[in-house]
Structure formats: C-alpha cells, structure tokens
mmCIF file with all atom_site columns, C-alpha atoms in Angstrom:
data_model
loop_
_atom_site.group_PDB
_atom_site.id
_atom_site.type_symbol
_atom_site.label_atom_id
_atom_site.label_alt_id
_atom_site.label_comp_id
_atom_site.label_asym_id
_atom_site.label_entity_id
_atom_site.label_seq_id
_atom_site.pdbx_PDB_ins_code
_atom_site.Cartn_x
_atom_site.Cartn_y
_atom_site.Cartn_z
_atom_site.occupancy
_atom_site.B_iso_or_equiv
_atom_site.pdbx_formal_charge
_atom_site.auth_seq_id
_atom_site.auth_comp_id
_atom_site.auth_asym_id
_atom_site.auth_atom_id
_atom_site.pdbx_PDB_model_num
ATOM 1   C CA . LYS A 1 1   ? -19.291 -100.556 74.508  1.00 0.00 ? 1   LYS A CA 1
ATOM 2   C CA . PHE A 1 2   ? -16.876 -103.434 75.020  1.00 0.00 ? 2   PHE A CA 1
ATOM 3   C CA . LEU A 1 3   ? -18.857 -104.806 77.950  1.00 0.00 ? 3   LEU A CA 1
ATOM 4   C CA . GLU A 1 4   ? -22.153 -104.503 76.060  1.00 0.00 ? 4   GLU A CA 1
ATOM 5   C CA . LYS A 1 5   ? -20.668 -106.551 73.219  1.00 0.00 ? 5   LYS A CA 1
ATOM 6   C CA . LEU A 1 6   ? -19.617 -109.221 75.708  1.00 0.00 ? 6   LEU A CA 1
ATOM 7   C CA . PHE A 1 7   ? -23.168 -109.375 77.037  1.00 0.00 ? 7   PHE A CA 1
ATOM 8   C CA . GLU A 1 8   ? -24.446 -109.847 73.476  1.00 0.00 ? 8   GLU A CA 1
ATOM 9   C CA . GLN A 1 9   ? -21.973 -112.670 72.884  1.00 0.00 ? 9   GLN A CA 1
ATOM 10  C CA . GLU A 1 10  ? -22.575 -114.509 76.147  1.00 0.00 ? 10  GLU A CA 1
ATOM 11  C CA . ILE A 1 11  ? -26.297 -113.956 76.681  1.00 0.00 ? 11  ILE A CA 1
ATOM 12  C CA . PRO A 1 12  ? -28.646 -115.075 73.877  1.00 0.00 ? 12  PRO A CA 1
ATOM 13  C CA . GLU A 1 13  ? -31.581 -113.017 75.211  1.00 0.00 ? 13  GLU A CA 1
ATOM 14  C CA . VAL A 1 14  ? -29.501 -109.841 74.908  1.00 0.00 ? 14  VAL A CA 1
ATOM 15  C CA . PHE A 1 15  ? -28.446 -110.800 71.398  1.00 0.00 ? 15  PHE A CA 1
ATOM 16  C CA . ASP A 1 16  ? -32.098 -111.488 70.469  1.00 0.00 ? 16  ASP A CA 1
ATOM 17  C CA . GLY A 1 17  ? -33.229 -108.169 71.916  1.00 0.00 ? 17  GLY A CA 1
ATOM 18  C CA . LEU A 1 18  ? -35.417 -109.742 74.621  1.00 0.00 ? 18  LEU A CA 1
ATOM 19  C CA . ILE A 1 19  ? -33.207 -108.101 77.206  1.00 0.00 ? 19  ILE A CA 1
ATOM 20  C CA . THR A 1 20  ? -31.775 -104.628 76.716  1.00 0.00 ? 20  THR A CA 1
ATOM 21  C CA . VAL A 1 21  ? -28.620 -103.370 78.336  1.00 0.00 ? 21  VAL A CA 1
ATOM 22  C CA . LYS A 1 22  ? -29.758 -99.931  79.502  1.00 0.00 ? 22  LYS A CA 1
ATOM 23  C CA . LYS A 1 23  ? -26.506 -98.599  80.844  1.00 0.00 ? 23  LYS A CA 1
ATOM 24  C CA . VAL A 1 24  ? -22.993 -99.764  81.624  1.00 0.00 ? 24  VAL A CA 1
ATOM 25  C CA . VAL A 1 25  ? -20.563 -97.996  83.931  1.00 0.00 ? 25  VAL A CA 1
ATOM 26  C CA . ARG A 1 26  ? -17.185 -99.350  84.912  1.00 0.00 ? 26  ARG A CA 1
ATOM 27  C CA . ILE A 1 27  ? -13.865 -98.687  86.531  1.00 0.00 ? 27  ILE A CA 1
ATOM 28  C CA . PRO A 1 28  ? -11.705 -100.939 84.323  1.00 0.00 ? 28  PRO A CA 1
ATOM 29  C CA . GLY A 1 29  ? -9.949  -103.694 86.227  1.00 0.00 ? 29  GLY A CA 1
ATOM 30  C CA . GLU A 1 30  ? -12.006 -103.075 89.358  1.00 0.00 ? 30  GLU A CA 1
ATOM 31  C CA . LYS A 1 31  ? -15.757 -103.123 89.055  1.00 0.00 ? 31  LYS A CA 1
ATOM 32  C CA . ALA A 1 32  ? -18.675 -102.594 86.694  1.00 0.00 ? 32  ALA A CA 1
ATOM 33  C CA . LYS A 1 33  ? -22.407 -102.098 87.099  1.00 0.00 ? 33  LYS A CA 1
ATOM 34  C CA . VAL A 1 34  ? -24.805 -103.017 84.326  1.00 0.00 ? 34  VAL A CA 1
ATOM 35  C CA . ALA A 1 35  ? -28.495 -102.063 84.287  1.00 0.00 ? 35  ALA A CA 1
ATOM 36  C CA . VAL A 1 36  ? -30.651 -104.451 82.262  1.00 0.00 ? 36  VAL A CA 1
ATOM 37  C CA . ASP A 1 37  ? -34.323 -104.434 81.353  1.00 0.00 ? 37  ASP A CA 1
ATOM 38  C CA . SER A 1 38  ? -36.792 -106.661 79.542  1.00 0.00 ? 38  SER A CA 1
ATOM 39  C CA . TYR A 1 39  ? -40.036 -105.850 77.772  1.00 0.00 ? 39  TYR A CA 1
ATOM 40  C CA . ASP A 1 40  ? -41.260 -109.357 78.444  1.00 0.00 ? 40  ASP A CA 1
ATOM 41  C CA . ASP A 1 41  ? -42.578 -109.739 81.987  1.00 0.00 ? 41  ASP A CA 1
ATOM 42  C CA . ARG A 1 42  ? -41.891 -113.466 81.935  1.00 0.00 ? 42  ARG A CA 1
ATOM 43  C CA . ILE A 1 43  ? -38.169 -112.857 81.682  1.00 0.00 ? 43  ILE A CA 1
ATOM 44  C CA . ASP A 1 44  ? -36.060 -112.088 84.729  1.00 0.00 ? 44  ASP A CA 1
ATOM 45  C CA . PRO A 1 45  ? -33.342 -109.971 83.089  1.00 0.00 ? 45  PRO A CA 1
ATOM 46  C CA . VAL A 1 46  ? -30.868 -110.177 85.967  1.00 0.00 ? 46  VAL A CA 1
ATOM 47  C CA . GLY A 1 47  ? -31.344 -113.935 86.336  1.00 0.00 ? 47  GLY A CA 1
ATOM 48  C CA . ALA A 1 48  ? -30.859 -114.464 82.604  1.00 0.00 ? 48  ALA A CA 1
ATOM 49  C CA . CYS A 1 49  ? -27.659 -112.399 82.579  1.00 0.00 ? 49  CYS A CA 1
ATOM 50  C CA . VAL A 1 50  ? -26.191 -114.063 85.639  1.00 0.00 ? 50  VAL A CA 1
ATOM 51  C CA . GLY A 1 51  ? -27.187 -117.582 84.564  1.00 0.00 ? 51  GLY A CA 1
ATOM 52  C CA . MET A 1 52  ? -27.519 -120.762 86.596  1.00 0.00 ? 52  MET A CA 1
ATOM 53  C CA . LYS A 1 53  ? -25.155 -120.465 89.564  1.00 0.00 ? 53  LYS A CA 1
ATOM 54  C CA . GLY A 1 54  ? -23.535 -117.493 87.828  1.00 0.00 ? 54  GLY A CA 1
ATOM 55  C CA . SER A 1 55  ? -22.504 -119.523 84.772  1.00 0.00 ? 55  SER A CA 1
ATOM 56  C CA . ARG A 1 56  ? -23.117 -116.759 82.229  1.00 0.00 ? 56  ARG A CA 1
ATOM 57  C CA . ILE A 1 57  ? -21.695 -113.865 84.184  1.00 0.00 ? 57  ILE A CA 1
ATOM 58  C CA . HIS A 1 58  ? -18.566 -115.890 85.020  1.00 0.00 ? 58  HIS A CA 1
ATOM 59  C CA . GLY A 1 59  ? -17.682 -116.031 81.336  1.00 0.00 ? 59  GLY A CA 1
ATOM 60  C CA . ILE A 1 60  ? -17.863 -112.240 81.140  1.00 0.00 ? 60  ILE A CA 1
ATOM 61  C CA . VAL A 1 61  ? -15.984 -111.761 84.414  1.00 0.00 ? 61  VAL A CA 1
ATOM 62  C CA . ARG A 1 62  ? -13.168 -114.017 83.159  1.00 0.00 ? 62  ARG A CA 1
ATOM 63  C CA . GLU A 1 63  ? -13.030 -112.136 79.875  1.00 0.00 ? 63  GLU A CA 1
ATOM 64  C CA . LEU A 1 64  ? -12.529 -108.901 81.837  1.00 0.00 ? 64  LEU A CA 1
ATOM 65  C CA . GLY A 1 65  ? -9.744  -110.320 83.986  1.00 0.00 ? 65  GLY A CA 1
ATOM 66  C CA . ASN A 1 66  ? -11.983 -110.985 87.005  1.00 0.00 ? 66  ASN A CA 1
ATOM 67  C CA . GLU A 1 67  ? -13.525 -107.536 87.156  1.00 0.00 ? 67  GLU A CA 1
ATOM 68  C CA . ASN A 1 68  ? -16.397 -107.516 89.633  1.00 0.00 ? 68  ASN A CA 1
ATOM 69  C CA . ILE A 1 69  ? -19.749 -107.103 87.809  1.00 0.00 ? 69  ILE A CA 1
ATOM 70  C CA . ASP A 1 70  ? -23.055 -106.147 89.422  1.00 0.00 ? 70  ASP A CA 1
ATOM 71  C CA . VAL A 1 71  ? -26.096 -106.737 87.216  1.00 0.00 ? 71  VAL A CA 1
ATOM 72  C CA . ILE A 1 72  ? -29.057 -104.591 88.232  1.00 0.00 ? 72  ILE A CA 1
ATOM 73  C CA . ASN A 1 73  ? -32.700 -104.532 87.212  1.00 0.00 ? 73  ASN A CA 1
ATOM 74  C CA . TYR A 1 74  ? -33.349 -101.204 85.515  1.00 0.00 ? 74  TYR A CA 1
ATOM 75  C CA . THR A 1 75  ? -36.379 -99.186  86.623  1.00 0.00 ? 75  THR A CA 1
ATOM 76  C CA . SER A 1 76  ? -37.597 -95.681  85.793  1.00 0.00 ? 76  SER A CA 1
ATOM 77  C CA . ASN A 1 77  ? -38.454 -95.248  89.489  1.00 0.00 ? 77  ASN A CA 1
ATOM 78  C CA . THR A 1 78  ? -35.444 -93.169  90.557  1.00 0.00 ? 78  THR A CA 1
ATOM 79  C CA . GLN A 1 79  ? -35.681 -94.040  94.223  1.00 0.00 ? 79  GLN A CA 1
ATOM 80  C CA . LEU A 1 80  ? -35.789 -97.750  93.527  1.00 0.00 ? 80  LEU A CA 1
ATOM 81  C CA . PHE A 1 81  ? -33.043 -97.504  90.914  1.00 0.00 ? 81  PHE A CA 1
ATOM 82  C CA . ILE A 1 82  ? -30.690 -95.753  93.355  1.00 0.00 ? 82  ILE A CA 1
ATOM 83  C CA . THR A 1 83  ? -31.487 -98.394  95.984  1.00 0.00 ? 83  THR A CA 1
ATOM 84  C CA . ARG A 1 84  ? -30.676 -101.199 93.546  1.00 0.00 ? 84  ARG A CA 1
ATOM 85  C CA . ALA A 1 85  ? -27.585 -99.453  92.196  1.00 0.00 ? 85  ALA A CA 1
ATOM 86  C CA . LEU A 1 86  ? -26.018 -99.393  95.659  1.00 0.00 ? 86  LEU A CA 1
ATOM 87  C CA . SER A 1 87  ? -26.249 -103.151 96.137  1.00 0.00 ? 87  SER A CA 1
ATOM 88  C CA . PRO A 1 88  ? -24.861 -105.156 97.929  1.00 0.00 ? 88  PRO A CA 1
ATOM 89  C CA . ALA A 1 89  ? -25.698 -102.538 100.575 1.00 0.00 ? 89  ALA A CA 1
ATOM 90  C CA . LYS A 1 90  ? -29.239 -102.493 101.931 1.00 0.00 ? 90  LYS A CA 1
ATOM 91  C CA . VAL A 1 91  ? -30.593 -98.952  101.731 1.00 0.00 ? 91  VAL A CA 1
ATOM 92  C CA . SER A 1 92  ? -33.084 -97.790  104.377 1.00 0.00 ? 92  SER A CA 1
ATOM 93  C CA . SER A 1 93  ? -34.434 -94.780  102.475 1.00 0.00 ? 93  SER A CA 1
ATOM 94  C CA . VAL A 1 94  ? -33.593 -92.278  99.742  1.00 0.00 ? 94  VAL A CA 1
ATOM 95  C CA . LYS A 1 95  ? -34.324 -88.553  99.654  1.00 0.00 ? 95  LYS A CA 1
ATOM 96  C CA . ILE A 1 96  ? -34.053 -87.072  96.169  1.00 0.00 ? 96  ILE A CA 1
ATOM 97  C CA . ASP A 1 97  ? -33.382 -83.503  95.094  1.00 0.00 ? 97  ASP A CA 1
ATOM 98  C CA . GLU A 1 98  ? -34.399 -83.411  91.410  1.00 0.00 ? 98  GLU A CA 1
ATOM 99  C CA . GLU A 1 99  ? -33.113 -79.883  90.820  1.00 0.00 ? 99  GLU A CA 1
ATOM 100 C CA . LYS A 1 100 ? -29.602 -80.647  91.986  1.00 0.00 ? 100 LYS A CA 1
ATOM 101 C CA . LYS A 1 101 ? -29.721 -84.218  90.632  1.00 0.00 ? 101 LYS A CA 1
ATOM 102 C CA . SER A 1 102 ? -28.541 -85.393  94.018  1.00 0.00 ? 102 SER A CA 1
ATOM 103 C CA . ALA A 1 103 ? -29.839 -87.860  96.570  1.00 0.00 ? 103 ALA A CA 1
ATOM 104 C CA . GLU A 1 104 ? -29.302 -88.499  100.247 1.00 0.00 ? 104 GLU A CA 1
ATOM 105 C CA . VAL A 1 105 ? -29.101 -92.206  100.901 1.00 0.00 ? 105 VAL A CA 1
ATOM 106 C CA . PHE A 1 106 ? -29.834 -93.342  104.443 1.00 0.00 ? 106 PHE A CA 1
ATOM 107 C CA . LEU A 1 107 ? -28.188 -96.543  105.634 1.00 0.00 ? 107 LEU A CA 1
ATOM 108 C CA . LYS A 1 108 ? -27.705 -98.426  108.849 1.00 0.00 ? 108 LYS A CA 1
ATOM 109 C CA . LEU A 1 109 ? -24.183 -98.221  110.232 1.00 0.00 ? 109 LEU A CA 1
ATOM 110 C CA . GLU A 1 110 ? -23.205 -101.740 109.169 1.00 0.00 ? 110 GLU A CA 1
ATOM 111 C CA . GLU A 1 111 ? -24.297 -101.066 105.566 1.00 0.00 ? 111 GLU A CA 1
ATOM 112 C CA . VAL A 1 112 ? -22.267 -97.880  105.075 1.00 0.00 ? 112 VAL A CA 1
ATOM 113 C CA . SER A 1 113 ? -18.964 -99.504  104.145 1.00 0.00 ? 113 SER A CA 1
ATOM 114 C CA . LYS A 1 114 ? -20.748 -101.853 101.683 1.00 0.00 ? 114 LYS A CA 1
ATOM 115 C CA . ALA A 1 115 ? -22.427 -98.883  100.001 1.00 0.00 ? 115 ALA A CA 1
ATOM 116 C CA . ILE A 1 116 ? -19.138 -97.026  99.633  1.00 0.00 ? 116 ILE A CA 1
ATOM 117 C CA . GLY A 1 117 ? -17.222 -100.132 98.599  1.00 0.00 ? 117 GLY A CA 1
ATOM 118 C CA . ARG A 1 118 ? -13.507 -100.760 98.352  1.00 0.00 ? 118 ARG A CA 1
ATOM 119 C CA . GLY A 1 119 ? -11.751 -97.570  97.318  1.00 0.00 ? 119 GLY A CA 1
ATOM 120 C CA . GLY A 1 120 ? -15.149 -95.871  97.006  1.00 0.00 ? 120 GLY A CA 1
ATOM 121 C CA . HIS A 1 121 ? -15.862 -97.774  93.765  1.00 0.00 ? 121 HIS A CA 1
ATOM 122 C CA . ASN A 1 122 ? -19.381 -98.892  94.639  1.00 0.00 ? 122 ASN A CA 1
ATOM 123 C CA . ILE A 1 123 ? -20.792 -95.466  95.408  1.00 0.00 ? 123 ILE A CA 1
ATOM 124 C CA . LYS A 1 124 ? -18.967 -93.873  92.489  1.00 0.00 ? 124 LYS A CA 1
ATOM 125 C CA . LEU A 1 125 ? -20.405 -96.375  90.004  1.00 0.00 ? 125 LEU A CA 1
ATOM 126 C CA . ALA A 1 126 ? -23.896 -96.179  91.531  1.00 0.00 ? 126 ALA A CA 1
ATOM 127 C CA . GLY A 1 127 ? -23.764 -92.404  91.035  1.00 0.00 ? 127 GLY A CA 1
ATOM 128 C CA . LEU A 1 128 ? -22.651 -92.765  87.412  1.00 0.00 ? 128 LEU A CA 1
ATOM 129 C CA . LEU A 1 129 ? -25.285 -95.412  86.726  1.00 0.00 ? 129 LEU A CA 1
ATOM 130 C CA . THR A 1 130 ? -28.181 -93.397  88.130  1.00 0.00 ? 130 THR A CA 1
ATOM 131 C CA . GLY A 1 131 ? -26.932 -89.950  87.141  1.00 0.00 ? 131 GLY A CA 1
ATOM 132 C CA . TYR A 1 132 ? -27.309 -88.648  90.695  1.00 0.00 ? 132 TYR A CA 1
ATOM 133 C CA . GLU A 1 133 ? -24.736 -87.293  93.108  1.00 0.00 ? 133 GLU A CA 1
ATOM 134 C CA . LEU A 1 134 ? -25.134 -89.703  96.034  1.00 0.00 ? 134 LEU A CA 1
ATOM 135 C CA . ASP A 1 135 ? -24.554 -88.703  99.610  1.00 0.00 ? 135 ASP A CA 1
ATOM 136 C CA . VAL A 1 136 ? -24.382 -91.467  102.213 1.00 0.00 ? 136 VAL A CA 1
ATOM 137 C CA . ILE A 1 137 ? -26.025 -90.674  105.531 1.00 0.00 ? 137 ILE A CA 1
ATOM 138 C CA . ARG A 1 138 ? -25.578 -93.002  108.433 1.00 0.00 ? 138 ARG A CA 1
ATOM 139 C CA . GLU A 1 139 ? -28.702 -93.731  110.419 1.00 0.00 ? 139 GLU A CA 1
ATOM 140 C CA . GLY A 1 140 ? -28.082 -93.817  114.105 1.00 0.00 ? 140 GLY A CA 1
ATOM 141 C CA . ASN A 1 141 ? -30.183 -94.362  117.101 1.00 0.00 ? 141 ASN A CA 1
ATOM 142 C CA . ALA A 1 142 ? -31.456 -90.854  117.914 1.00 0.00 ? 142 ALA A CA 1
ATOM 143 C CA . LEU A 1 143 ? -30.731 -91.341  121.598 1.00 0.00 ? 143 LEU A CA 1
ATOM 144 C CA . GLU A 1 144 ? -27.171 -92.367  120.955 1.00 0.00 ? 144 GLU A CA 1
ATOM 145 C CA . GLU A 1 145 ? -26.545 -89.526  118.563 1.00 0.00 ? 145 GLU A CA 1
ATOM 146 C CA . GLU A 1 146 ? -27.246 -86.859  121.150 1.00 0.00 ? 146 GLU A CA 1
ATOM 147 C CA . ASP A 1 147 ? -24.624 -88.458  123.279 1.00 0.00 ? 147 ASP A CA 1
ATOM 148 C CA . ASP A 1 148 ? -22.133 -89.089  120.498 1.00 0.00 ? 148 ASP A CA 1
ATOM 149 C CA . VAL A 1 149 ? -18.933 -87.179  119.810 1.00 0.00 ? 149 VAL A CA 1
ATOM 150 C CA . GLU A 1 150 ? -17.294 -86.541  116.454 1.00 0.00 ? 150 GLU A CA 1
ATOM 151 C CA . LEU A 1 151 ? -13.931 -88.268  116.197 1.00 0.00 ? 151 LEU A CA 1
ATOM 152 C CA . THR A 1 152 ? -12.239 -85.024  115.156 1.00 0.00 ? 152 THR A CA 1
ATOM 153 C CA . GLU A 1 153 ? -12.965 -83.694  118.673 1.00 0.00 ? 153 GLU A CA 1
ATOM 154 C CA . PHE A 1 154 ? -10.265 -86.077  119.923 1.00 0.00 ? 154 PHE A CA 1
ATOM 155 C CA . SER A 1 155 ? -7.552  -84.736  117.624 1.00 0.00 ? 155 SER A CA 1
ATOM 156 C CA . ASP A 1 156 ? -5.384  -83.683  120.567 1.00 0.00 ? 156 ASP A CA 1
ATOM 157 C CA . GLU A 1 157 ? -5.277  -87.296  121.799 1.00 0.00 ? 157 GLU A CA 1
ATOM 158 C CA . ILE A 1 158 ? -5.660  -89.304  118.584 1.00 0.00 ? 158 ILE A CA 1
ATOM 159 C CA . GLU A 1 159 ? -3.377  -88.653  115.626 1.00 0.00 ? 159 GLU A CA 1
ATOM 160 C CA . GLY A 1 160 ? -4.930  -87.272  112.463 1.00 0.00 ? 160 GLY A CA 1
ATOM 161 C CA . TRP A 1 161 ? -3.944  -90.182  110.231 1.00 0.00 ? 161 TRP A CA 1
ATOM 162 C CA . VAL A 1 162 ? -5.587  -92.623  112.669 1.00 0.00 ? 162 VAL A CA 1
ATOM 163 C CA . ILE A 1 163 ? -8.843  -90.632  112.576 1.00 0.00 ? 163 ILE A CA 1
ATOM 164 C CA . GLU A 1 164 ? -8.523  -90.658  108.777 1.00 0.00 ? 164 GLU A CA 1
ATOM 165 C CA . GLU A 1 165 ? -8.228  -94.479  108.738 1.00 0.00 ? 165 GLU A CA 1
ATOM 166 C CA . PHE A 1 166 ? -11.505 -94.817  110.638 1.00 0.00 ? 166 PHE A CA 1
ATOM 167 C CA . ALA A 1 167 ? -13.199 -92.225  108.425 1.00 0.00 ? 167 ALA A CA 1
ATOM 168 C CA . LYS A 1 168 ? -12.256 -94.288  105.343 1.00 0.00 ? 168 LYS A CA 1
ATOM 169 C CA . ILE A 1 169 ? -14.477 -97.123  106.552 1.00 0.00 ? 169 ILE A CA 1
ATOM 170 C CA . GLY A 1 170 ? -17.339 -94.795  107.452 1.00 0.00 ? 170 GLY A CA 1
ATOM 171 C CA . LEU A 1 171 ? -16.624 -94.451  111.178 1.00 0.00 ? 171 LEU A CA 1
ATOM 172 C CA . ASP A 1 172 ? -16.384 -90.831  112.223 1.00 0.00 ? 172 ASP A CA 1
ATOM 173 C CA . THR A 1 173 ? -17.876 -90.699  115.708 1.00 0.00 ? 173 THR A CA 1
ATOM 174 C CA . ALA A 1 174 ? -16.873 -92.185  119.045 1.00 0.00 ? 174 ALA A CA 1
ATOM 175 C CA . ARG A 1 175 ? -19.872 -94.487  119.339 1.00 0.00 ? 175 ARG A CA 1
ATOM 176 C CA . SER A 1 176 ? -19.591 -95.734  115.770 1.00 0.00 ? 176 SER A CA 1
ATOM 177 C CA . ILE A 1 177 ? -16.173 -97.136  116.749 1.00 0.00 ? 177 ILE A CA 1
ATOM 178 C CA . LEU A 1 178 ? -17.173 -98.393  120.194 1.00 0.00 ? 178 LEU A CA 1
ATOM 179 C CA . ASN A 1 179 ? -20.018 -100.371 118.598 1.00 0.00 ? 179 ASN A CA 1
ATOM 180 C CA . GLN A 1 180 ? -17.521 -102.366 116.523 1.00 0.00 ? 180 GLN A CA 1
ATOM 181 C CA . ASP A 1 181 ? -15.563 -105.476 117.306 1.00 0.00 ? 181 ASP A CA 1
ATOM 182 C CA . VAL A 1 182 ? -11.813 -104.852 117.844 1.00 0.00 ? 182 VAL A CA 1
ATOM 183 C CA . ALA A 1 183 ? -10.701 -107.676 115.525 1.00 0.00 ? 183 ALA A CA 1
ATOM 184 C CA . ASP A 1 184 ? -13.062 -106.326 112.882 1.00 0.00 ? 184 ASP A CA 1
ATOM 185 C CA . LEU A 1 185 ? -11.606 -102.821 113.164 1.00 0.00 ? 185 LEU A CA 1
ATOM 186 C CA . VAL A 1 186 ? -8.052  -104.156 112.827 1.00 0.00 ? 186 VAL A CA 1
ATOM 187 C CA . ARG A 1 187 ? -9.084  -106.130 109.743 1.00 0.00 ? 187 ARG A CA 1
ATOM 188 C CA . ARG A 1 188 ? -10.864 -103.225 108.061 1.00 0.00 ? 188 ARG A CA 1
ATOM 189 C CA . THR A 1 189 ? -8.302  -100.498 108.733 1.00 0.00 ? 189 THR A CA 1
ATOM 190 C CA . ASP A 1 190 ? -4.532  -100.382 108.318 1.00 0.00 ? 190 ASP A CA 1
ATOM 191 C CA . LEU A 1 191 ? -4.131  -99.994  112.071 1.00 0.00 ? 191 LEU A CA 1
ATOM 192 C CA . GLU A 1 192 ? -2.293  -102.175 114.567 1.00 0.00 ? 192 GLU A CA 1
ATOM 193 C CA . GLU A 1 193 ? -4.360  -103.790 117.293 1.00 0.00 ? 193 GLU A CA 1
ATOM 194 C CA . GLU A 1 194 ? -2.655  -101.770 120.027 1.00 0.00 ? 194 GLU A CA 1
ATOM 195 C CA . THR A 1 195 ? -3.510  -98.527  118.198 1.00 0.00 ? 195 THR A CA 1
ATOM 196 C CA . VAL A 1 196 ? -7.166  -99.578  117.963 1.00 0.00 ? 196 VAL A CA 1
ATOM 197 C CA . LEU A 1 197 ? -7.239  -100.535 121.655 1.00 0.00 ? 197 LEU A CA 1
ATOM 198 C CA . GLU A 1 198 ? -5.658  -97.216  122.605 1.00 0.00 ? 198 GLU A CA 1
ATOM 199 C CA . VAL A 1 199 ? -8.293  -95.313  120.596 1.00 0.00 ? 199 VAL A CA 1
ATOM 200 C CA . ILE A 1 200 ? -11.064 -97.318  122.267 1.00 0.00 ? 200 ILE A CA 1
ATOM 201 C CA . ARG A 1 201 ? -9.582  -96.553  125.696 1.00 0.00 ? 201 ARG A CA 1
ATOM 202 C CA . ILE A 1 202 ? -9.553  -92.798  124.939 1.00 0.00 ? 202 ILE A CA 1
ATOM 203 C CA . LEU A 1 203 ? -13.121 -92.887  123.600 1.00 0.00 ? 203 LEU A CA 1
ATOM 204 C CA . LYS A 1 204 ? -14.457 -94.893  126.536 1.00 0.00 ? 204 LYS A CA 1
ATOM 205 C CA . GLU A 1 205 ? -13.082 -92.323  128.976 1.00 0.00 ? 205 GLU A CA 1
ATOM 206 C CA . GLU A 1 206 ? -15.203 -89.695  127.251 1.00 0.00 ? 206 GLU A CA 1
ATOM 207 C CA . PHE A 1 207 ? -18.398 -91.562  128.151 1.00 0.00 ? 207 PHE A CA 1
ATOM 208 C CA . GLU A 1 208 ? -17.410 -92.563  131.645 1.00 0.00 ? 208 GLU A CA 1
ATOM 209 C CA . ASP A 1 209 ? -17.596 -89.073  133.101 1.00 0.00 ? 209 ASP A CA 1
#
C-alpha cells in the first residue's frame, strides 16, 4: 500500500482517479513493478506516471531509497500482460496454460538474462504481477540445437561451480557460451578470464571432432 500512496501523492492523475494503480508488487530495496490503467483513452498512464524525462517517477524512486520501479500498462489480455511484465526483456512469444496458471515464455538468447534480472528479481516480480508461474524458454536456432551439448555433459572436465556460474546467467549449453564474447562472460559471471578461456577451449574441442 505504501507505494500506491506514493503514486497518489506524486501523480495528480492517480489522485484524481483518472489513472488507477491496478497492482503493485515489490521486493523492498531492490525492485518494484506497478501496473497502471486509465479509463480515458487520451491518457497514457505509463507516460503520466513516469513524467517528462522521468521527473515524476524519480521522486518516488528517491523516496524508496533508489528502488528500481517498472511502470507497466495494465491489460486484461494475459499474453500481452505477461509480455509487458517481463520488460525490459523483449519476449518472442508466450504459451499459456490456464489450468495450471503457468506460462512458457520464449525469448532469444540475448534477452534471457534481462527477463530473469539480477538475482532473479525481474522474473519473480513479473510472475507475482501477472499471477502466472513463468518459465523462461530460450529460443535457439533449430539447426544449432541439434548440434548443441548441455553444459552438464562436461562435468568431468569443468567444475560444478563453474557450470553453475554460467547457468545463473542463462547459459547452460556449449553453444550458448561459445556465442558470447569472452569479456562479456567475465563481466557477467564471477569467473576469472583464464577460467572462461579454459571452458571455451574445452567446449571448442567438442565441436572440432
């Protein structure tokens, strides 16, 4: 409720009832997602909440000690809502299972880590916001996939904790790692450059046969 009150204080249209805050989910101190809606088609609810160059949302962010806030346009179209809830990631497609209240979300490789977010916050909040259990599925090139190898297959050559580090950023197959830039991998994982290079050497051998 605290965050809703802040929206009422900072955003006149929310206070006046022109914009409704549909749902708020947050991990205090880390991140929040707020779904907003307006009954007036002339109003852009997200734009009004964010303000010119983010002026309105900055006030709220400061108030929360710099918590990251995503403002999302609410929609009753579940597929679209899930897609929006996972921003900043760009979702390719969504497959919904209404009975289980779950959804498979298909993303390109480079979007996976954005969808999951730091510490898994983004996907967790998107799930809470939409009320669906979200499962991220990486889209690969079908040709490559046939020829790809799960990283766990290399457990006799690559230590478990190293495989775990790659898995944390959504990389769990040989090709998913080989498609990345070394400097990028070092930056995104807690691994030393020589460890990353060693892993790449082992993986490359697999495909050179």
